[in-house]
Coordinates of C-alpha atoms and ligand atoms in Angstrom, one line a residue:
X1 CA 19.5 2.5 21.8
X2 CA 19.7 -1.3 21.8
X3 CA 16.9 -1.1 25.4
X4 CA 14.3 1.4 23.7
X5 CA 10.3 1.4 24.7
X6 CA 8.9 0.2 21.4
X7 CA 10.4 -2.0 18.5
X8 CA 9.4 -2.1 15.3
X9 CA 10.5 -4.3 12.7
X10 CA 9.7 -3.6 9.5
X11 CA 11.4 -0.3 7.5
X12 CA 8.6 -0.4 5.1
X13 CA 6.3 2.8 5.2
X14 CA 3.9 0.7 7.8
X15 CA 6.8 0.3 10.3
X16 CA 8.0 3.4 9.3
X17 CA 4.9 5.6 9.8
X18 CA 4.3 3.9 12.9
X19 CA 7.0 4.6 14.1
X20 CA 7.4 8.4 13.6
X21 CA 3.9 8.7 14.9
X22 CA 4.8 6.7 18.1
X23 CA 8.2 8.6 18.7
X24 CA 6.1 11.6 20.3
X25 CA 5.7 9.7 23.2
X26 CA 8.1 6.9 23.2
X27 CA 11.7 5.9 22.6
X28 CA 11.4 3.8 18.9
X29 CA 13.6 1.9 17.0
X30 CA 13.2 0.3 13.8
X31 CA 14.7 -2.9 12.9
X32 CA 15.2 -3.5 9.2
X33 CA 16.5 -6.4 7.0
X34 CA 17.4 -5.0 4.5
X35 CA 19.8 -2.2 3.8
X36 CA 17.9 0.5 2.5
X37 CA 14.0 1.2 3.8
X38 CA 11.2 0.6 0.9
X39 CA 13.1 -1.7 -0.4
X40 CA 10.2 -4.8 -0.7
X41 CA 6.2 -3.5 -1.4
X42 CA 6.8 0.3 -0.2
X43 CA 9.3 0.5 -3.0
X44 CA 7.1 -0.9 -5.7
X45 CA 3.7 0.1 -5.6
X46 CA 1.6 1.7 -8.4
X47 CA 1.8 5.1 -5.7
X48 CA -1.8 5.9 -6.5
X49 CA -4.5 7.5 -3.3
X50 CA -7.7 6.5 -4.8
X51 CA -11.3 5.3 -4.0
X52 CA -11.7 2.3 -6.6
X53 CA -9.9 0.4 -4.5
X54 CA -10.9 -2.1 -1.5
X55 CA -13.8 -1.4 0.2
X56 CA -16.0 0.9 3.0
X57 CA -13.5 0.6 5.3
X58 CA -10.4 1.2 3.0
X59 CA -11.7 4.0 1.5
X60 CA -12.6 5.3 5.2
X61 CA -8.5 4.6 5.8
X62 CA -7.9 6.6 2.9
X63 CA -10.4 9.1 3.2
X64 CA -8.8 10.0 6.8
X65 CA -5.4 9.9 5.7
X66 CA -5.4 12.5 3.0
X67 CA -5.3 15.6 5.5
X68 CA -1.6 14.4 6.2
X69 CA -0.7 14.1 1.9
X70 CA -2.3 17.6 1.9
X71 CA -0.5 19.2 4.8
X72 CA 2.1 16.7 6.0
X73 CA 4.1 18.0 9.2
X74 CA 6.9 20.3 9.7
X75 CA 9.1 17.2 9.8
X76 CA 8.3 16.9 5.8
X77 CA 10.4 19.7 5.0
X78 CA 7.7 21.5 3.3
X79 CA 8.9 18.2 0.4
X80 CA 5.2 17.5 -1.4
X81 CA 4.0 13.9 -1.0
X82 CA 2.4 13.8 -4.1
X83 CA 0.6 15.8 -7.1
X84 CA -3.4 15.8 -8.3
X85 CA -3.7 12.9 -11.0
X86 CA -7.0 12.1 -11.9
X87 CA -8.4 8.7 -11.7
X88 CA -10.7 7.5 -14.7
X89 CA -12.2 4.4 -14.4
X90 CA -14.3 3.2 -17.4
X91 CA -16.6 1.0 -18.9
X92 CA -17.5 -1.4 -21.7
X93 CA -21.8 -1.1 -22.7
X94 CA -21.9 -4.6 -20.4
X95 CA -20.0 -3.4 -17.5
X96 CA -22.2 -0.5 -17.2
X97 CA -24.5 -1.7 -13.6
X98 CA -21.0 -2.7 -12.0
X99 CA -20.5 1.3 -12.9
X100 CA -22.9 2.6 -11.6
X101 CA -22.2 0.2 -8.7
X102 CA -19.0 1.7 -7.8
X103 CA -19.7 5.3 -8.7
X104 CA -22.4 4.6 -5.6
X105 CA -20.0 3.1 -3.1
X106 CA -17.1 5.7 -4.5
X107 CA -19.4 9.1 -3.9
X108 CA -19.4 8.7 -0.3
X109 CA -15.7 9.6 -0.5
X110 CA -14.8 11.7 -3.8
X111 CA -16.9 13.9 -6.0
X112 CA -17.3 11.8 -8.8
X113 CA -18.0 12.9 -12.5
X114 CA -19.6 11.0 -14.7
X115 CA -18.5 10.6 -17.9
X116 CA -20.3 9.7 -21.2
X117 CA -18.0 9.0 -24.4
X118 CA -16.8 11.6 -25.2
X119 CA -15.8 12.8 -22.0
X120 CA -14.1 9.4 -21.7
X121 CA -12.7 10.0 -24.4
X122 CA -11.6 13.7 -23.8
X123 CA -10.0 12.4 -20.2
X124 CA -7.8 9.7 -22.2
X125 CA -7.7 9.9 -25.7
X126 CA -5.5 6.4 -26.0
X127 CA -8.6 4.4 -24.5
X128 CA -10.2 2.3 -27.4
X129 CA -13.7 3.6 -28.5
X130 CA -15.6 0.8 -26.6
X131 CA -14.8 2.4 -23.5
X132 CA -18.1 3.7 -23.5
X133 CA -18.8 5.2 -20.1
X134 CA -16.4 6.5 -17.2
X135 CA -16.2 8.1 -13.9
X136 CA -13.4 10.6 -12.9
X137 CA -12.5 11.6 -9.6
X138 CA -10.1 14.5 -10.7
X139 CA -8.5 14.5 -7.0
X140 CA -7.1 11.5 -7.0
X141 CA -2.9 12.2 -5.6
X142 CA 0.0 10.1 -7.5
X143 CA 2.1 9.7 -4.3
X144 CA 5.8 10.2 -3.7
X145 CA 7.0 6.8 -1.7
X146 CA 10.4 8.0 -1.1
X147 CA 9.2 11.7 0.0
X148 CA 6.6 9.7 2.4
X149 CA 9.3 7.1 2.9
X150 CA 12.0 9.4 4.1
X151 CA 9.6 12.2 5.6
X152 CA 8.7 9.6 8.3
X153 CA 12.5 8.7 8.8
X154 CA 13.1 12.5 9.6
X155 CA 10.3 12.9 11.8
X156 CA 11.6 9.4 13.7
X157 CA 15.1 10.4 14.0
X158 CA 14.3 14.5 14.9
X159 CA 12.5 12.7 18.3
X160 CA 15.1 10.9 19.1
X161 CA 13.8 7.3 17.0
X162 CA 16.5 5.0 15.2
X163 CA 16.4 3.3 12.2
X164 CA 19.1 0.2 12.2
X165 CA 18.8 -0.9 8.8
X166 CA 20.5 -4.8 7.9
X167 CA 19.0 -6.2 11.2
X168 CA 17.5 -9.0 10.1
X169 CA 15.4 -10.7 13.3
X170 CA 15.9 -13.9 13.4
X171 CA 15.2 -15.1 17.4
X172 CA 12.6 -13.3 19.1
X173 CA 12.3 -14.0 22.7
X174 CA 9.9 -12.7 26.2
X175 CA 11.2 -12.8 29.5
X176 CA 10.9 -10.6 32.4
X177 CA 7.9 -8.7 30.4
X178 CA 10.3 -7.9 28.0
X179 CA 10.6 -9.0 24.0
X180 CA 14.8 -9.4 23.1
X181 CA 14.9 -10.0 19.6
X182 CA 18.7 -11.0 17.6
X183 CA 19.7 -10.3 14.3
X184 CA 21.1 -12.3 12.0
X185 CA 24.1 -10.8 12.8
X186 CA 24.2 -11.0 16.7
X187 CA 23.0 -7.3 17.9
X188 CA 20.4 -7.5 20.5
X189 CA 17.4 -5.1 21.1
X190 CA 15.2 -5.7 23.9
X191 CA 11.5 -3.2 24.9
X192 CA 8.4 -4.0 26.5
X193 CA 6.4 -3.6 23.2
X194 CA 7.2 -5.5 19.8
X195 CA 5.3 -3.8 16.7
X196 CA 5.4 -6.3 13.9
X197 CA 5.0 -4.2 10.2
X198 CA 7.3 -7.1 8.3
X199 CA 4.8 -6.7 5.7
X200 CA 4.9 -10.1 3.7
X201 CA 7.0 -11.9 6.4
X202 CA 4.9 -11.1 9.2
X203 CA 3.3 -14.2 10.0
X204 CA 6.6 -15.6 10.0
X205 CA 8.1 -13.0 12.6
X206 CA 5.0 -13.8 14.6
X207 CA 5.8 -17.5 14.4
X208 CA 9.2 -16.3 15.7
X209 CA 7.7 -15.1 19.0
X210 CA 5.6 -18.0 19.2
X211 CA 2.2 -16.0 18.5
X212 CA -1.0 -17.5 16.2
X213 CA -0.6 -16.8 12.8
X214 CA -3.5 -14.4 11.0
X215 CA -3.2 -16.0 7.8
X216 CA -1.4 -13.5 5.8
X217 CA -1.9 -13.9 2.2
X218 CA 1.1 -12.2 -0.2
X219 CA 0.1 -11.8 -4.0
X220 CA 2.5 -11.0 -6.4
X221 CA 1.7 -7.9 -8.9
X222 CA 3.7 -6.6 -11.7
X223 CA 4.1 -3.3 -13.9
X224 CA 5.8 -2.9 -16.9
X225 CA 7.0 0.7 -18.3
X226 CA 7.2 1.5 -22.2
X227 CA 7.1 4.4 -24.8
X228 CA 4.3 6.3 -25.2
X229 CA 2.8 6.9 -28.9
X230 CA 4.8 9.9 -30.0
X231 CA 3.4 13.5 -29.4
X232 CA 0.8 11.8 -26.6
X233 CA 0.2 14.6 -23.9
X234 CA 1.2 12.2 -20.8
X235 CA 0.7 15.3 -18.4
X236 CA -2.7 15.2 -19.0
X237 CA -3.7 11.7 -19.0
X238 CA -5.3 10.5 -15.8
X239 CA -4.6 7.3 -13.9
X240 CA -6.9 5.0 -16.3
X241 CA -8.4 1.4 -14.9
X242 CA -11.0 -0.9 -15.7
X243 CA -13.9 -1.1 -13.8
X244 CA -13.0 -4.7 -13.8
X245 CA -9.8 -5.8 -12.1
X246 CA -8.0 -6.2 -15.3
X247 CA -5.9 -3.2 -16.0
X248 CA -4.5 0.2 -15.2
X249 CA -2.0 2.7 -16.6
X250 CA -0.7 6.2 -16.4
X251 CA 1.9 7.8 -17.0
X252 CA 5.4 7.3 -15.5
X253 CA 8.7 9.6 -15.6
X254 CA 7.9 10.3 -19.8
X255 CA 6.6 6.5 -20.5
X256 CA 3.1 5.0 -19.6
X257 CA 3.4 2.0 -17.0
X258 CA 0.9 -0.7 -16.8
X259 CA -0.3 -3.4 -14.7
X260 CA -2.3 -6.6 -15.6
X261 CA -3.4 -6.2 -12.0
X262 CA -2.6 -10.1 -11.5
X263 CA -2.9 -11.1 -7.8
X264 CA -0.7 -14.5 -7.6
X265 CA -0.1 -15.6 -4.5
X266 CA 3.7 -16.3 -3.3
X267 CA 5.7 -16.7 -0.6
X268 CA 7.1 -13.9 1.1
X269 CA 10.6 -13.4 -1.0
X270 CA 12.3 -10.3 -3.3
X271 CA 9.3 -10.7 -6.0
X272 CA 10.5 -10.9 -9.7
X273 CA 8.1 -10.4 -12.7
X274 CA 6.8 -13.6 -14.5
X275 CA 7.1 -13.3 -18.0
X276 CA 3.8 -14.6 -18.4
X277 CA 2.2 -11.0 -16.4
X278 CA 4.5 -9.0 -18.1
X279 CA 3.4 -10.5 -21.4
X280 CA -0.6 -10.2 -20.6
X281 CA -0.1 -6.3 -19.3
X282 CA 1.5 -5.5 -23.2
X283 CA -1.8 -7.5 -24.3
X284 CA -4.3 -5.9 -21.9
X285 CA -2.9 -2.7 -23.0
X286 CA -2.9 -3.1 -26.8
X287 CA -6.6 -4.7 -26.2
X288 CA -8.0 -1.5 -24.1
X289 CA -5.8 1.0 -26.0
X290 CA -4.8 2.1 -29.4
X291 CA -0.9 2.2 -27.5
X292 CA 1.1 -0.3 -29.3
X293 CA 3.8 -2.2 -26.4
X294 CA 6.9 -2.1 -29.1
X295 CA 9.4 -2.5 -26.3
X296 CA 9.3 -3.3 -22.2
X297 CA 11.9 -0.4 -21.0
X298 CA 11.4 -1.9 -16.8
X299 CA 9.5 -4.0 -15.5
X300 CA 9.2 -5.1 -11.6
X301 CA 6.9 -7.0 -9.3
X302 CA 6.0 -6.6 -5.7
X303 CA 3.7 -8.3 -2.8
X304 CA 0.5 -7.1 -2.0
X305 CA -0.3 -9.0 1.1
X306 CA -3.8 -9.4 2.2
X307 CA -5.4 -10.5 5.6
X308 CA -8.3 -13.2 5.1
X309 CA -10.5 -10.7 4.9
X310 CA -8.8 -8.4 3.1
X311 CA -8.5 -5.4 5.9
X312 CA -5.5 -4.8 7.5
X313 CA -5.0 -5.5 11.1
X314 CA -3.5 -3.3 14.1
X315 CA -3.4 -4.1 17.5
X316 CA -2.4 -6.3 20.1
X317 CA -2.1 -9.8 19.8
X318 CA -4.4 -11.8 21.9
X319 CA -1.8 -14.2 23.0
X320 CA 1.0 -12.4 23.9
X321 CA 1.4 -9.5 26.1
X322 CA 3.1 -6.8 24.0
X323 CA 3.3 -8.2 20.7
X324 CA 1.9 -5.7 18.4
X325 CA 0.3 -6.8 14.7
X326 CA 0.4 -4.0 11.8
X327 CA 0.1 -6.5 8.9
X328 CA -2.5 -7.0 5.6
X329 CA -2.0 -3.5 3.8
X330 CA -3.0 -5.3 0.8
X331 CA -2.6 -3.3 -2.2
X332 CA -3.1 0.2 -0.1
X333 CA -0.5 0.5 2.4
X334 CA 0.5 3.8 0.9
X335 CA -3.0 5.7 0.8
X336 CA -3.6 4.7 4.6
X337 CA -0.7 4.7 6.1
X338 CA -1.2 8.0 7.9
X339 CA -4.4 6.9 9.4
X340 CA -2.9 3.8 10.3
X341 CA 0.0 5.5 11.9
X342 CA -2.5 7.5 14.1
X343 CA -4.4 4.2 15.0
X344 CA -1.1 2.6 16.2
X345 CA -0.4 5.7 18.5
X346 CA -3.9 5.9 19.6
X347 CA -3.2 1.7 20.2
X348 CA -0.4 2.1 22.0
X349 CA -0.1 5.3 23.6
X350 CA -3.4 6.1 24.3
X351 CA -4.1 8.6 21.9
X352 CA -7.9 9.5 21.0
X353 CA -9.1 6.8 18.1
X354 CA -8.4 9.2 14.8
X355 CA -11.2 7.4 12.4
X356 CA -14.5 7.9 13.2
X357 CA -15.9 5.7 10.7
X358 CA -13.6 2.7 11.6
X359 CA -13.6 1.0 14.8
X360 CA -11.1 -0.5 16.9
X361 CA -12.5 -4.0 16.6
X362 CA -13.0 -4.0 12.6
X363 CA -8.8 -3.4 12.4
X364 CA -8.1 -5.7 16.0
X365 CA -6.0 -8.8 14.6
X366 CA -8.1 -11.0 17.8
X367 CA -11.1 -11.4 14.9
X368 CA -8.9 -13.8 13.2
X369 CA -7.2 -15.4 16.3
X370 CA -10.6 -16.9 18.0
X371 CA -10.1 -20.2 18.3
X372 CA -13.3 -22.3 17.3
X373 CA -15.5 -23.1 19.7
Ligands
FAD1 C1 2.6 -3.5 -7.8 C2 2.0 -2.8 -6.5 C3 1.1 -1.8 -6.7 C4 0.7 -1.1 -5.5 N1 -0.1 0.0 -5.7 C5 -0.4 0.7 -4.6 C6 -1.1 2.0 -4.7 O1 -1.3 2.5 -5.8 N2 -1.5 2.6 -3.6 C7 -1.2 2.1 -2.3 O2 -1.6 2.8 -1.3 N3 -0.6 0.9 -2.2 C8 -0.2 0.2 -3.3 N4 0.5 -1.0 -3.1 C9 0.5 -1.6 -1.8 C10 1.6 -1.0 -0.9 O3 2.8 -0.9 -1.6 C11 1.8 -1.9 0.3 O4 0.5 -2.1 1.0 C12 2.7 -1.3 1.3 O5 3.9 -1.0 0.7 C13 3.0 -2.3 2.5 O6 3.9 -1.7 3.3 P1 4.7 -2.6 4.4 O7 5.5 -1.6 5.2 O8 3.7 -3.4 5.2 O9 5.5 -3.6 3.6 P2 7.0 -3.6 3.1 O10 7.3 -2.3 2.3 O11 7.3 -4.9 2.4 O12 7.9 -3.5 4.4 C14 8.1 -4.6 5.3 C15 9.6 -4.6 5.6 O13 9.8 -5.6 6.7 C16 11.1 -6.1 6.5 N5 11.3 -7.3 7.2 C17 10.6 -8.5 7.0 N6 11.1 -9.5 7.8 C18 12.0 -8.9 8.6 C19 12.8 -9.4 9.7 N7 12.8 -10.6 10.1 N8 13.6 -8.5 10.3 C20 13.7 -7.2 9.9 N9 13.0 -6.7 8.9 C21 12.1 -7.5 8.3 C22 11.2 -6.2 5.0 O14 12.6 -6.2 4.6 C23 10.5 -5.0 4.5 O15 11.3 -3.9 4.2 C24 1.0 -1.6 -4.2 C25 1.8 -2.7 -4.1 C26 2.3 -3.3 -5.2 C27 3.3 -4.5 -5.1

């Protein structure tokens, strides 16, 4: 299918998702650089659906996509897409108004409980006894990227979508109302609508079809995984975080992972840990935690790649007929990507808009396109 209707490049689950949700009414096929899908972010996330992260209109993302987690389509195979965890995010005596902040802007979207002490400490008994205060959403869903990841694939390739996996674009051309882009290698696609989901690279695929930038921000985050203190019940603890942005854990496949959170902004490449992240999530933990970080078993990094203002963007480009932008997932690409998905079909094929509470304009990629005046 080298002349198809749509193009996507990108095998991340933004592409991905967009993609199986487009393939209802359109001939799709995805272009990927690499040789296996989810290899870059979408293989590398913390694979947490929860509210204490981004903002109204995340959460609003989020909020819409969790019907799909819950019941995903037949395509799924009936494979889960995750499992309850709950989310516990506590507090230290002085962090108590930000607290109480969040458990404001959070209760619009989860039924939150509040904790005092002892429930904290009942929730996660490795949390040091200054974490005074707490809030638990106990439906938060620890994700399955490679159940979402290849759920989507099925559902493409059922319709009649392809994946080509080690096409790397490198020429992207319009002529004739038609985008041809070339791999790296020579194969040629060519369709009347371009749907760019290269996730950290996507400013640079745009500057291969000659379109504005958006100012795509990647930040570099890393997790480290390690032993648990013996005889710790890991299947009960909840997805623990700061009500600051300095750490979170839970547990991971019989260890504990944990992140410093760190938010250092790269280039778009095949992020590495820095030893210096690695070495302050061992310290956060041992500072919040009675857990003592004896030995790193993995560690791994990944982009989280932000828009300036830190929603993502979906929708036509402005300046070029065509070119589609699905870009600035940030660090919840995951937990929205159904709802995303149905705004790019809505987008493109005329579907009725699937989030109420989110407009086409707040996610339209023109708002950071104007040109001064
Ligand atoms: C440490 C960490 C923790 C996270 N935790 C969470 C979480 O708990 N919950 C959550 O929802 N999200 C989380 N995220 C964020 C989430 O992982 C991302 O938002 C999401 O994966 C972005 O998906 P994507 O498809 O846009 O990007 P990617 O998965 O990076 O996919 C983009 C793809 O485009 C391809 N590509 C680029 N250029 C080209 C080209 N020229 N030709 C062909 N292909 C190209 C790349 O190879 C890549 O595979 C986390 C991320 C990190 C790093």
């Amino acid at each position: 299918m080298n002349a198809p209707d749509i193009i996507v490049i990108g095998g991340g689950i933004a592409g991905l998702s967009a993609a199986a949700a487009l393939s209802g009414h359109a001939r799709v096929a995805v272009l990927e650089a690499e040789e296996q899908i989810g290899y870059h972010s979408s293989g590398r996330s913390a694979t947490m659906l929860h509210y204490a992260l981004g903002d109204r209109l995340v959460r609003a993302l989020t909020l819409a996509s969790r019907p799909f987690f819950e019941n995903p389509p037949e395509a799924f195979a009936g494979t889960p897409l995750g499992h309850r965890m709950p989310v516990l995010v506590h507090a230290r005596e002085e962090e108590r108004a930000a607290l109480d902040a969040l458990d404001s802007e959070i209760s619009q979207f989860a039924q939150l409980e509040r904790l005092d002490a002892a429930g904290v400490h009942q929730l996660c008994p490795l949390l040091r006894s200054d974490a005074l205060y707490g809030i638990a959403d106990f439906d938060g869903i620890r994700l399955d990227p490679h159940a979402l990841l290849q759920g989507n694939l099925r559902q493409l390739r059922s319709r009649g979508g392809e994946l080509h996996t080690g096409a790397r674009i490198a020429r992207i051309e319009r002529a004739a109302g038609s985008w041809t882009v070339t791999s790296d290698k020579g194969d040629r696609f060519s369709a009347p609508i371009l749907v760019n989901a290269a996730g950290s690279w996507a400013d640079a695929v745009g500057k291969l079809a000659g379109v504005l930038p958006l100012g795509l921000e990647p930040k570099r985050r890393t997790i480290i995984t390690f032993d648990a203190p013996h005889g710790a019940a890991l299947d009960a603890l909840p997805f623990t975080k700061t009500i600051g942005d300095e750490l979170y854990f839970a547990p991971e496949s019989g260890r504990l992972f944990a992140s410093p959170m760190d938010e250092v902004p790269s280039d778009p490449c095949d992020a590495q840990p820095d030893e210096y992240e690695v070495a302050l999530a061992a310290f956060r933990m041992e500072e919040r935690t009675t857990v003592e970080v004896r030995q790193i078993h993995s560690k791994w990094a990944g982009l989280r790649t932000f828009t300036p203002d830190r929603h993502p963007a979906a929708g036509f480009a402005p300046d070029a007929k065509g070119f589609f932008w699905l870009a600035g997932q940030g660090g919840y690409g995951l937990q929205t990507s159904p709802a995303m998905a149905a705004v790019v079909r809505s987008l493109i094929a005329r579907t009725p808009w699937p989030v109420s509470d989110v407009s086409p304009e707040e996610l339209s990629p023109a708002r950071f396109l104007r040109q001064p005046a």
